[in-house]
PDB file of C-alpha atoms in Angstrom:
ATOM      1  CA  UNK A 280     -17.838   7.855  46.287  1.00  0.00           C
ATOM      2  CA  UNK A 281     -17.065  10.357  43.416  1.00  0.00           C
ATOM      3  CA  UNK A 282     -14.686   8.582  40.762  1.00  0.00           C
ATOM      4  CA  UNK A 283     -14.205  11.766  39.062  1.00  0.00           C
ATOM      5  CA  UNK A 284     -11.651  14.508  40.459  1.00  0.00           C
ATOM      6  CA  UNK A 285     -11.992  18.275  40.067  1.00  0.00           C
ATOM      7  CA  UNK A 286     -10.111  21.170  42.143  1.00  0.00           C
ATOM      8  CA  UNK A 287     -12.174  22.623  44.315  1.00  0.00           C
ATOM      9  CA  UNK A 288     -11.754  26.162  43.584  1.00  0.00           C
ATOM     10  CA  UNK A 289     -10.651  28.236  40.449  1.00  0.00           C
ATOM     11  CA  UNK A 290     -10.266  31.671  39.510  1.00  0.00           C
ATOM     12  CA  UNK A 291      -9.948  34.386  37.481  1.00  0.00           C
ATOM     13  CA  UNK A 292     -10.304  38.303  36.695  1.00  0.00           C
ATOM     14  CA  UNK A 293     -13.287  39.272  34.335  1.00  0.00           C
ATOM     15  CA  UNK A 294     -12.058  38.921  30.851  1.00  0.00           C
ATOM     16  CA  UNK A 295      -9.997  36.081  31.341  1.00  0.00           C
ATOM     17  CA  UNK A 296      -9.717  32.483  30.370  1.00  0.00           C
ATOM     18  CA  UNK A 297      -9.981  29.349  33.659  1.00  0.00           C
ATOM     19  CA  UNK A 298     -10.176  26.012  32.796  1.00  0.00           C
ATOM     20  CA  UNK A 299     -11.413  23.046  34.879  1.00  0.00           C
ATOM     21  CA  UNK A 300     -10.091  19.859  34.903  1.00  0.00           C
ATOM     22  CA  UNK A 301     -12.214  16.437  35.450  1.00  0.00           C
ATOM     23  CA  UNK A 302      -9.816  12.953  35.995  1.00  0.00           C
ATOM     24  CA  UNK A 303     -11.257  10.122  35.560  1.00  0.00           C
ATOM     25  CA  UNK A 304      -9.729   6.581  35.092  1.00  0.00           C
ATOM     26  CA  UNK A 305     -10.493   3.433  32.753  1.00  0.00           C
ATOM     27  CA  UNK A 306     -13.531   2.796  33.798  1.00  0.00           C
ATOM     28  CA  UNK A 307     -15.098   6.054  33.143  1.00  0.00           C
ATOM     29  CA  UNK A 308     -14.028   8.371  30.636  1.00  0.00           C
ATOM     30  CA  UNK A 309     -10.900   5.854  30.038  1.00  0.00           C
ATOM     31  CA  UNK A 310     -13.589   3.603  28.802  1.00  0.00           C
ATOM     32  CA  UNK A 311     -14.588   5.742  26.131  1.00  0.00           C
ATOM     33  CA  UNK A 312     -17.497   7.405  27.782  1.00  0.00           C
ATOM     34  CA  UNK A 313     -19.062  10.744  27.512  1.00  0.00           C
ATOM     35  CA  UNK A 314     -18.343  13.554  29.558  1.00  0.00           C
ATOM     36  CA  UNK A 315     -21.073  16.021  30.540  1.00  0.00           C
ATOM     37  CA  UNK A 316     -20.283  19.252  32.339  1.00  0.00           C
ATOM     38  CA  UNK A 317     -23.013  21.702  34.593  1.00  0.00           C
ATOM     39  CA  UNK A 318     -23.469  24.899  36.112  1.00  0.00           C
ATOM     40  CA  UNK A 319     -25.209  25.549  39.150  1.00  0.00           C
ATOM     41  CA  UNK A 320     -25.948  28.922  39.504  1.00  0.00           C
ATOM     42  CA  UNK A 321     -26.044  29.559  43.573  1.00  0.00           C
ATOM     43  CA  UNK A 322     -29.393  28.396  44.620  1.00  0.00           C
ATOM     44  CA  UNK A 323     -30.796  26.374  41.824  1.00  0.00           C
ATOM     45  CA  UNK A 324     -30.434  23.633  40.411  1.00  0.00           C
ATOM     46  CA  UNK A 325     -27.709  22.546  38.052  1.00  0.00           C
ATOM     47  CA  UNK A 326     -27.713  23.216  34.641  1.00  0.00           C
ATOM     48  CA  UNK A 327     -26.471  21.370  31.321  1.00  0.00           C
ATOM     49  CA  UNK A 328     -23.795  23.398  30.256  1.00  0.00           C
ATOM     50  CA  UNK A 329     -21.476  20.834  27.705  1.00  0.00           C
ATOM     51  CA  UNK A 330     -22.828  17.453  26.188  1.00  0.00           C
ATOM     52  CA  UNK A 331     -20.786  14.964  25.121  1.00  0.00           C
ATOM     53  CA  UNK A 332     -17.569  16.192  25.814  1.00  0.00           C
ATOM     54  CA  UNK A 333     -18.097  18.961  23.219  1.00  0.00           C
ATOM     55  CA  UNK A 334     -21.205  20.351  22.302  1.00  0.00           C
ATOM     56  CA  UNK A 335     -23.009  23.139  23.451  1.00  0.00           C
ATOM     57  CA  UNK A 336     -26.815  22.877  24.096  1.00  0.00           C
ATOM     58  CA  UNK A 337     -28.880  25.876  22.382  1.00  0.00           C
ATOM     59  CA  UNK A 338     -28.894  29.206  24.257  1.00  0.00           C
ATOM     60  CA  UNK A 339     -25.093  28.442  25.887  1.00  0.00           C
ATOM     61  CA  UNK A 340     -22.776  30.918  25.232  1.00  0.00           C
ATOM     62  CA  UNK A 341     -19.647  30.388  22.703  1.00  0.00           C
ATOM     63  CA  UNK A 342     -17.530  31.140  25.791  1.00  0.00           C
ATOM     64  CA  UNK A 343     -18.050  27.522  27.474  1.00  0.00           C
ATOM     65  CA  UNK A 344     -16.061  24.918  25.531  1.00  0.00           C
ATOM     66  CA  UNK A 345     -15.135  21.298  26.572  1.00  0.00           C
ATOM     67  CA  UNK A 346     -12.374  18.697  25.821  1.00  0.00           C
ATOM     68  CA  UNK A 347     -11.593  15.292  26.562  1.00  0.00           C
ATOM     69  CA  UNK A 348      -8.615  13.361  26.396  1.00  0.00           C
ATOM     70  CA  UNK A 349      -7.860   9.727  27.607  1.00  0.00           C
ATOM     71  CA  UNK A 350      -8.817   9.381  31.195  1.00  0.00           C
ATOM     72  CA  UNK A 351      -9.328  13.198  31.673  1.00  0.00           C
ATOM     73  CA  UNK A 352     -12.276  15.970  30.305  1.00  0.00           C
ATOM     74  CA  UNK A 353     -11.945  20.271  30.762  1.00  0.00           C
ATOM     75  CA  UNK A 354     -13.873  23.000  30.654  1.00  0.00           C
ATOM     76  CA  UNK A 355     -13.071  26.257  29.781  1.00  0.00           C
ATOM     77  CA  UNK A 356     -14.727  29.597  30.014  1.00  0.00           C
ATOM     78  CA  UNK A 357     -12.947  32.455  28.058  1.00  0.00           C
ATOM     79  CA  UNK A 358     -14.076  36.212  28.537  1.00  0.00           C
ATOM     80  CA  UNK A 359     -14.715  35.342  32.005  1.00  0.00           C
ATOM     81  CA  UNK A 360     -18.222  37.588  33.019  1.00  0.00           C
ATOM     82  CA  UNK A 361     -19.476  38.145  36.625  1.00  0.00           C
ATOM     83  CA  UNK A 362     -22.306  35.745  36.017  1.00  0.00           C
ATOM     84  CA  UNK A 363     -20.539  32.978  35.355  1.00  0.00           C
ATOM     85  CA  UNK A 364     -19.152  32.333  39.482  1.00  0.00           C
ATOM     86  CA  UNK A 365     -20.966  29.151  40.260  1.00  0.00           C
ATOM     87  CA  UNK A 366     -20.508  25.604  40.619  1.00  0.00           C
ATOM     88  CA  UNK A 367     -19.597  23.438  38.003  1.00  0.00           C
ATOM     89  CA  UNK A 368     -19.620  19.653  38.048  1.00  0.00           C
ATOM     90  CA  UNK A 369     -18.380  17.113  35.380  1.00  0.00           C
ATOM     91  CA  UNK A 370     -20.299  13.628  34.926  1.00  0.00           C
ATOM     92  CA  UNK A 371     -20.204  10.583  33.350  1.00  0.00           C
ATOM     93  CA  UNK A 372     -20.966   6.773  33.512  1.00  0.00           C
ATOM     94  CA  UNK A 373     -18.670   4.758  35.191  1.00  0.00           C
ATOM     95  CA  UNK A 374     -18.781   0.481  34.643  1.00  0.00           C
ATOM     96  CA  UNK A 375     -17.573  -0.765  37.799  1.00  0.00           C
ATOM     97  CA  UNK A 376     -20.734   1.150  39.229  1.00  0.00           C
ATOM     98  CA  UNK A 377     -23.059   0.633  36.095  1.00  0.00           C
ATOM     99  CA  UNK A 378     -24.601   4.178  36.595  1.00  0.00           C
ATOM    100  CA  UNK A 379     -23.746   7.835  36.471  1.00  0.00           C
ATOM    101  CA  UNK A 380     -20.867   9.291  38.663  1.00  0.00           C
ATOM    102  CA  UNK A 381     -20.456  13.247  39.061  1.00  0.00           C
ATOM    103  CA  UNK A 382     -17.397  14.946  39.724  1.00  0.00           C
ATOM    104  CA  UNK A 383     -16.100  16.257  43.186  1.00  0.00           C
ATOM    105  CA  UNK A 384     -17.581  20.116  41.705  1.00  0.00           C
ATOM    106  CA  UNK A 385     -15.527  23.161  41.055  1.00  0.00           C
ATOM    107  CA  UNK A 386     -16.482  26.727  42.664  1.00  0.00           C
ATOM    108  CA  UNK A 387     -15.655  29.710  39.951  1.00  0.00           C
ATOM    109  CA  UNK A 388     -14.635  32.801  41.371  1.00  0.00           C
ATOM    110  CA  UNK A 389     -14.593  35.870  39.570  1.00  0.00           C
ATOM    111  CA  UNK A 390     -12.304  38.153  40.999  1.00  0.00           C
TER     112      UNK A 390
ATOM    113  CA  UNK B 204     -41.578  23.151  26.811  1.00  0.00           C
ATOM    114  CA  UNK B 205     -40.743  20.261  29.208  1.00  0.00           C
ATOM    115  CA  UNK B 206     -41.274  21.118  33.115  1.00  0.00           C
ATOM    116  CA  UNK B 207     -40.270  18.937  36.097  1.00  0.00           C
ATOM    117  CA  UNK B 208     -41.528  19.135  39.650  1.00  0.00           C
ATOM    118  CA  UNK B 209     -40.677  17.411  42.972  1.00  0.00           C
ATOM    119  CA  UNK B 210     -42.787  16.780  45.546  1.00  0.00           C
ATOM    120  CA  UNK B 211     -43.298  15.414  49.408  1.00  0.00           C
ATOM    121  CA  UNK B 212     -42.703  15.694  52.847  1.00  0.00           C
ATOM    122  CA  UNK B 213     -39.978  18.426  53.700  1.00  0.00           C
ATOM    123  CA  UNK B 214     -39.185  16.256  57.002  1.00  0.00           C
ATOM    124  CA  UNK B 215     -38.534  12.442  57.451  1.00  0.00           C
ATOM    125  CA  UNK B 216     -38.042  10.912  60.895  1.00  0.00           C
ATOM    126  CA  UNK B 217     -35.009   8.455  60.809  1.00  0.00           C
ATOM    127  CA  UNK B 218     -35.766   5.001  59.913  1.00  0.00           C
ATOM    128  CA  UNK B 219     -38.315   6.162  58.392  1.00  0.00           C
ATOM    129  CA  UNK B 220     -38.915   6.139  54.330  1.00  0.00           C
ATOM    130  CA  UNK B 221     -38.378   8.705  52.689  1.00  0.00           C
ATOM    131  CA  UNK B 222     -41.227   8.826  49.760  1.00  0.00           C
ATOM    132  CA  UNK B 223     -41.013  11.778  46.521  1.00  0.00           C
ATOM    133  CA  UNK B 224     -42.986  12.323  43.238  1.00  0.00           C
ATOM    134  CA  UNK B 225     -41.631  14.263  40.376  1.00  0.00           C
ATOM    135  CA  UNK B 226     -44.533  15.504  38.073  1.00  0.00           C
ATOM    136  CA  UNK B 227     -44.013  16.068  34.410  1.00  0.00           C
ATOM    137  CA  UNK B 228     -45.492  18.538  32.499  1.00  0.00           C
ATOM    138  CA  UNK B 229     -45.253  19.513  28.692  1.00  0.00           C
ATOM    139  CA  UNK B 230     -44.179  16.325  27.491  1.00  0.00           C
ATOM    140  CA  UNK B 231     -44.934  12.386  28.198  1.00  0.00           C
ATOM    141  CA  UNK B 232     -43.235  10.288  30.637  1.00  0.00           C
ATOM    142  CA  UNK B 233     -44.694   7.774  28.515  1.00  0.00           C
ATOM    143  CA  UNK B 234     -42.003   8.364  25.569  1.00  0.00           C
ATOM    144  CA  UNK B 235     -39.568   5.687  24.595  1.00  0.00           C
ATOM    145  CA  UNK B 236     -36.954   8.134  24.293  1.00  0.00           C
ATOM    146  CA  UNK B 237     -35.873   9.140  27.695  1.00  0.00           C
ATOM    147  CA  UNK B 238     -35.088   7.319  31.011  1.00  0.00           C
ATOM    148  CA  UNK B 239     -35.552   9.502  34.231  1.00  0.00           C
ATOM    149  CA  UNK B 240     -33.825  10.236  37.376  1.00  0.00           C
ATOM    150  CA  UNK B 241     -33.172  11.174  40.537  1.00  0.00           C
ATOM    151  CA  UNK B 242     -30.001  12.616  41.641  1.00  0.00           C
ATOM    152  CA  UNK B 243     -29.479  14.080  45.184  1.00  0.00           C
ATOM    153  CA  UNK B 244     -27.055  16.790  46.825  1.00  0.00           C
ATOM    154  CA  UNK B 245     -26.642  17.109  50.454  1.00  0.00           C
ATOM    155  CA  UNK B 246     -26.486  20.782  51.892  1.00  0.00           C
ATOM    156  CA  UNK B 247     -22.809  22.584  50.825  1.00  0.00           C
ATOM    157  CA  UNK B 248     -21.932  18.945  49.382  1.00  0.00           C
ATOM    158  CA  UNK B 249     -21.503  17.584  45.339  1.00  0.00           C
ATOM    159  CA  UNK B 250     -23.968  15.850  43.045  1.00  0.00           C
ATOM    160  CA  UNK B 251     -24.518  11.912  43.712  1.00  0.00           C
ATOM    161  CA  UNK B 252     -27.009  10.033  41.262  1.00  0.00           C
ATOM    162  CA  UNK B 253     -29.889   7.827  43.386  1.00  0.00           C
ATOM    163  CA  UNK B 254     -31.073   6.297  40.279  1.00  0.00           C
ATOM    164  CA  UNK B 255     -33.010   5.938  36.701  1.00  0.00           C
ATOM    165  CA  UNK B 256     -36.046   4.497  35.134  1.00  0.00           C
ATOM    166  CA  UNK B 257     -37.416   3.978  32.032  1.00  0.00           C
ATOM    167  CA  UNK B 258     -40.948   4.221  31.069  1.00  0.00           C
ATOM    168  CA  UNK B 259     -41.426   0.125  30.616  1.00  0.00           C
ATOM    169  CA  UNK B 260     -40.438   0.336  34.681  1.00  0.00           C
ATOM    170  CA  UNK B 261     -37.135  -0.951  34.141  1.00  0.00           C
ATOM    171  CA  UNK B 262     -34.456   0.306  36.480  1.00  0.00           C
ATOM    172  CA  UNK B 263     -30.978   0.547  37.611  1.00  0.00           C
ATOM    173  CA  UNK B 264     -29.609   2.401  40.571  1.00  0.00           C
ATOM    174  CA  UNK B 265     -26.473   3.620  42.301  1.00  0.00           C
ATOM    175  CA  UNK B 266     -24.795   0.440  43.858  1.00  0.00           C
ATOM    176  CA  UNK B 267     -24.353   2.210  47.567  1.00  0.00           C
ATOM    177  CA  UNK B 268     -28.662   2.910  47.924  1.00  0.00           C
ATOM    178  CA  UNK B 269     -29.427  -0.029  46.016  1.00  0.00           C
ATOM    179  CA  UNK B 270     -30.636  -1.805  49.297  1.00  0.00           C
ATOM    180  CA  UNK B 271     -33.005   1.154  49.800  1.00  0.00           C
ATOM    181  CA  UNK B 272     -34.475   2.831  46.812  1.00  0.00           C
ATOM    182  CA  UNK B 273     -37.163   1.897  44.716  1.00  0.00           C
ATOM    183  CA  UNK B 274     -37.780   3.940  41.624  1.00  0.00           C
ATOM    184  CA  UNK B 275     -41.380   3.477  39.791  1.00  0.00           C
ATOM    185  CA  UNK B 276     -43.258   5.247  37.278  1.00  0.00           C
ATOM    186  CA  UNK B 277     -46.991   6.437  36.953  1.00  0.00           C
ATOM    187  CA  UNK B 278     -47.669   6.896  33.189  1.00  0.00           C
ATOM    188  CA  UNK B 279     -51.376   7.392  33.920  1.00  0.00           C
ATOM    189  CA  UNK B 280     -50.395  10.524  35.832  1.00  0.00           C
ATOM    190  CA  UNK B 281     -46.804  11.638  34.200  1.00  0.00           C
ATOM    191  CA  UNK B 282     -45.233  10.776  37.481  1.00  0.00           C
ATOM    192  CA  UNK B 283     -42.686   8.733  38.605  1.00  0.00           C
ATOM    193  CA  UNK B 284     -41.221   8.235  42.666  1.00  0.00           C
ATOM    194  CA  UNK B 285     -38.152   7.782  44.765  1.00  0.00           C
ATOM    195  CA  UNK B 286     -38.535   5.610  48.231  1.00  0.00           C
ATOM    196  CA  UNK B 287     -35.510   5.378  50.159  1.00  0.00           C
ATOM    197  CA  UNK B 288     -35.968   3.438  53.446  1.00  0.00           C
ATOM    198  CA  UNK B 289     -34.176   3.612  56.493  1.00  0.00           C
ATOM    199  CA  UNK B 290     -33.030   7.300  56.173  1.00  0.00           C
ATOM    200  CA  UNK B 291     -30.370   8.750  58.787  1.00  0.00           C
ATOM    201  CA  UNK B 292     -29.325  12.163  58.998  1.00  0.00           C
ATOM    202  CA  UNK B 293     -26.493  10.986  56.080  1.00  0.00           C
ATOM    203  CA  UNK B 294     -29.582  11.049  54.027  1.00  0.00           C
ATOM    204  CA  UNK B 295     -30.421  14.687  54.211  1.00  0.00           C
ATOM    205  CA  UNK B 296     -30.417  16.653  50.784  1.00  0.00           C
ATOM    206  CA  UNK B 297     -31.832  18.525  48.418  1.00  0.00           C
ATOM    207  CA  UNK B 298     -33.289  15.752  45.714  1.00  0.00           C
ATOM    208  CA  UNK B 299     -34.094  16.788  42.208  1.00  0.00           C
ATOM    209  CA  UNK B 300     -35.301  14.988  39.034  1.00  0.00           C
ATOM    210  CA  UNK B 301     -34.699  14.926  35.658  1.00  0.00           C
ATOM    211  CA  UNK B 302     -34.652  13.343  32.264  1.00  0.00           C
ATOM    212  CA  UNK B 303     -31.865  12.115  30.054  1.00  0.00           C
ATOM    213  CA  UNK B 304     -31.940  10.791  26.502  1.00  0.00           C
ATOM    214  CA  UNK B 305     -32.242   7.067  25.868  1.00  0.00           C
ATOM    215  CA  UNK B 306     -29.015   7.241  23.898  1.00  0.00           C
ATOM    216  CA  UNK B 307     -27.425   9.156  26.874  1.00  0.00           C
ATOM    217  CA  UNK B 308     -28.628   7.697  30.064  1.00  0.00           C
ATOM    218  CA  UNK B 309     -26.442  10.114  32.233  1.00  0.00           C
ATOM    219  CA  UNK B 310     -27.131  13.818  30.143  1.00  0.00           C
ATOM    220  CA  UNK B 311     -29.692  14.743  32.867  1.00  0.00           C
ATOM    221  CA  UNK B 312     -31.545  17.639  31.374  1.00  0.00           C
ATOM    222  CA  UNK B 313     -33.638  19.814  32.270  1.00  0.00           C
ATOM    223  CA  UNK B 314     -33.769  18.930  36.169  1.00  0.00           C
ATOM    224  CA  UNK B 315     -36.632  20.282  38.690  1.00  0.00           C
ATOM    225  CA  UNK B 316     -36.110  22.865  40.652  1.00  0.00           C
ATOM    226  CA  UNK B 317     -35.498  20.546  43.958  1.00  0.00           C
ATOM    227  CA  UNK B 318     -37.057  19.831  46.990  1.00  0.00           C
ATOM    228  CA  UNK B 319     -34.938  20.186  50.548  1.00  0.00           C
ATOM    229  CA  UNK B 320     -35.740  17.058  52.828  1.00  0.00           C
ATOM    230  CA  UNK B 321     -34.356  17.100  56.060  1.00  0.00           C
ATOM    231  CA  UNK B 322     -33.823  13.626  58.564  1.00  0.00           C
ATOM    232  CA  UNK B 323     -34.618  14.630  61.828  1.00  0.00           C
ATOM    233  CA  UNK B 324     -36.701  13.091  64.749  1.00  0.00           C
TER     234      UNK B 324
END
């Protein structure tokens, strides 16, 4: 039931810069509404990683950084490290269901 | 520093209802600041939100489980629940909790660590 798209996969040597993308449509971010991002580390339980489309809660790394433009959010992770392959999901609230959606998830691979 | 912590049976017979608590600790459930959820993920499979609640009692849920879950809250104890009735296999998942900001009903954070509950006779 996921209104929000991600790829499935992305990835990347250590060092370098991925991005992930998040579509959405006009009843979601369209509409004006935030975009959160997580990690989920393998095994635990996800993690806020981007607030409101932009900000960083304390003790993230500068690395993360997020974006949003009109139906569509990103995430990017420069300086790619080992301990950053995980899952990563976007999320936000979507009218036509009057709650939260999450995104389909992304798997980061470092190579 | 606020702690969250899921609880209940590990195994659910279908048809059955499936019935979790999720414990607060270091902080009050009975704030007017946050709502609180529960959001599921079935084993390999993506996020999907169950529902929220704020402290007054006042709910609203995902439109697919709204026919089956009830959300409540225990301010007495710093707990609130998740019943979903009429579990199938489909219903299978590791379910966590978590809080979100009044002003930000869907910036779950932090979450509990998760409990695994499996459907099976």
């Amino acid at each position: 039931q996921s209104v929000l798209t991600q790829p499935p996969s992305v990835s990347g040597a250590p060092g370098q810069r991925v991005t992930i993308s998040c579509t959405g449509g006009s009843s979601n971010i369209g509409a004006g509404y935030d975009v959160h991002w997580y990690q989920q580390l393998p095994g635990t339980a996800p993690k806020l990683l981007i607030y409101g489309n932009i900000n960083r809660p304390s003790g993230v790394p500068d690395r993360f950084s997020g974006s949003k433009s009109v139906t569509s959010a990103s995430l990017a992770i420069t300086g790619l490290q080992a301990e950053d392959e995980a899952d990563y999901y976007c999320q936000s609230y979507d009218t036509s269901l009057s709650g939260s959606v999450f995104g389909t998830g992304t798997k980061v691979t470092v190579l | 520093q606020l702690q969250l912590q899921e609880s209940g049976p590990g195994l659910v017979k279908p048809s059955e209802t499936l019935s979790l608590t999720c414990t607060v600790s270091g902080g009050s459930l009975s704030s007017s600041n946050y709502y609180w959820g529960w959001i599921r993920q079935p084993p390999g499979k993506g996020l999907e939100w169950i529902g929220s609640i704020y402290y007054s009692g006042s709910t609203y849920y995902n439109p697919f489980l709204k026919s089956r879950v009830t959300i409540s809250v225990d301010t007495s104890k710093n707990q609130f629940s998740l019943n979903l009735s009429s579990v199938t296999a489909a219903d299978t998942a590791v379910y966590y909790c978590a809080r979100a900001p009044r002003y930000s009903r869907t910036r779950f954070d932090p979450w509990g660590q998760g409990t695994l509950v499996t459907v099976s006779s």
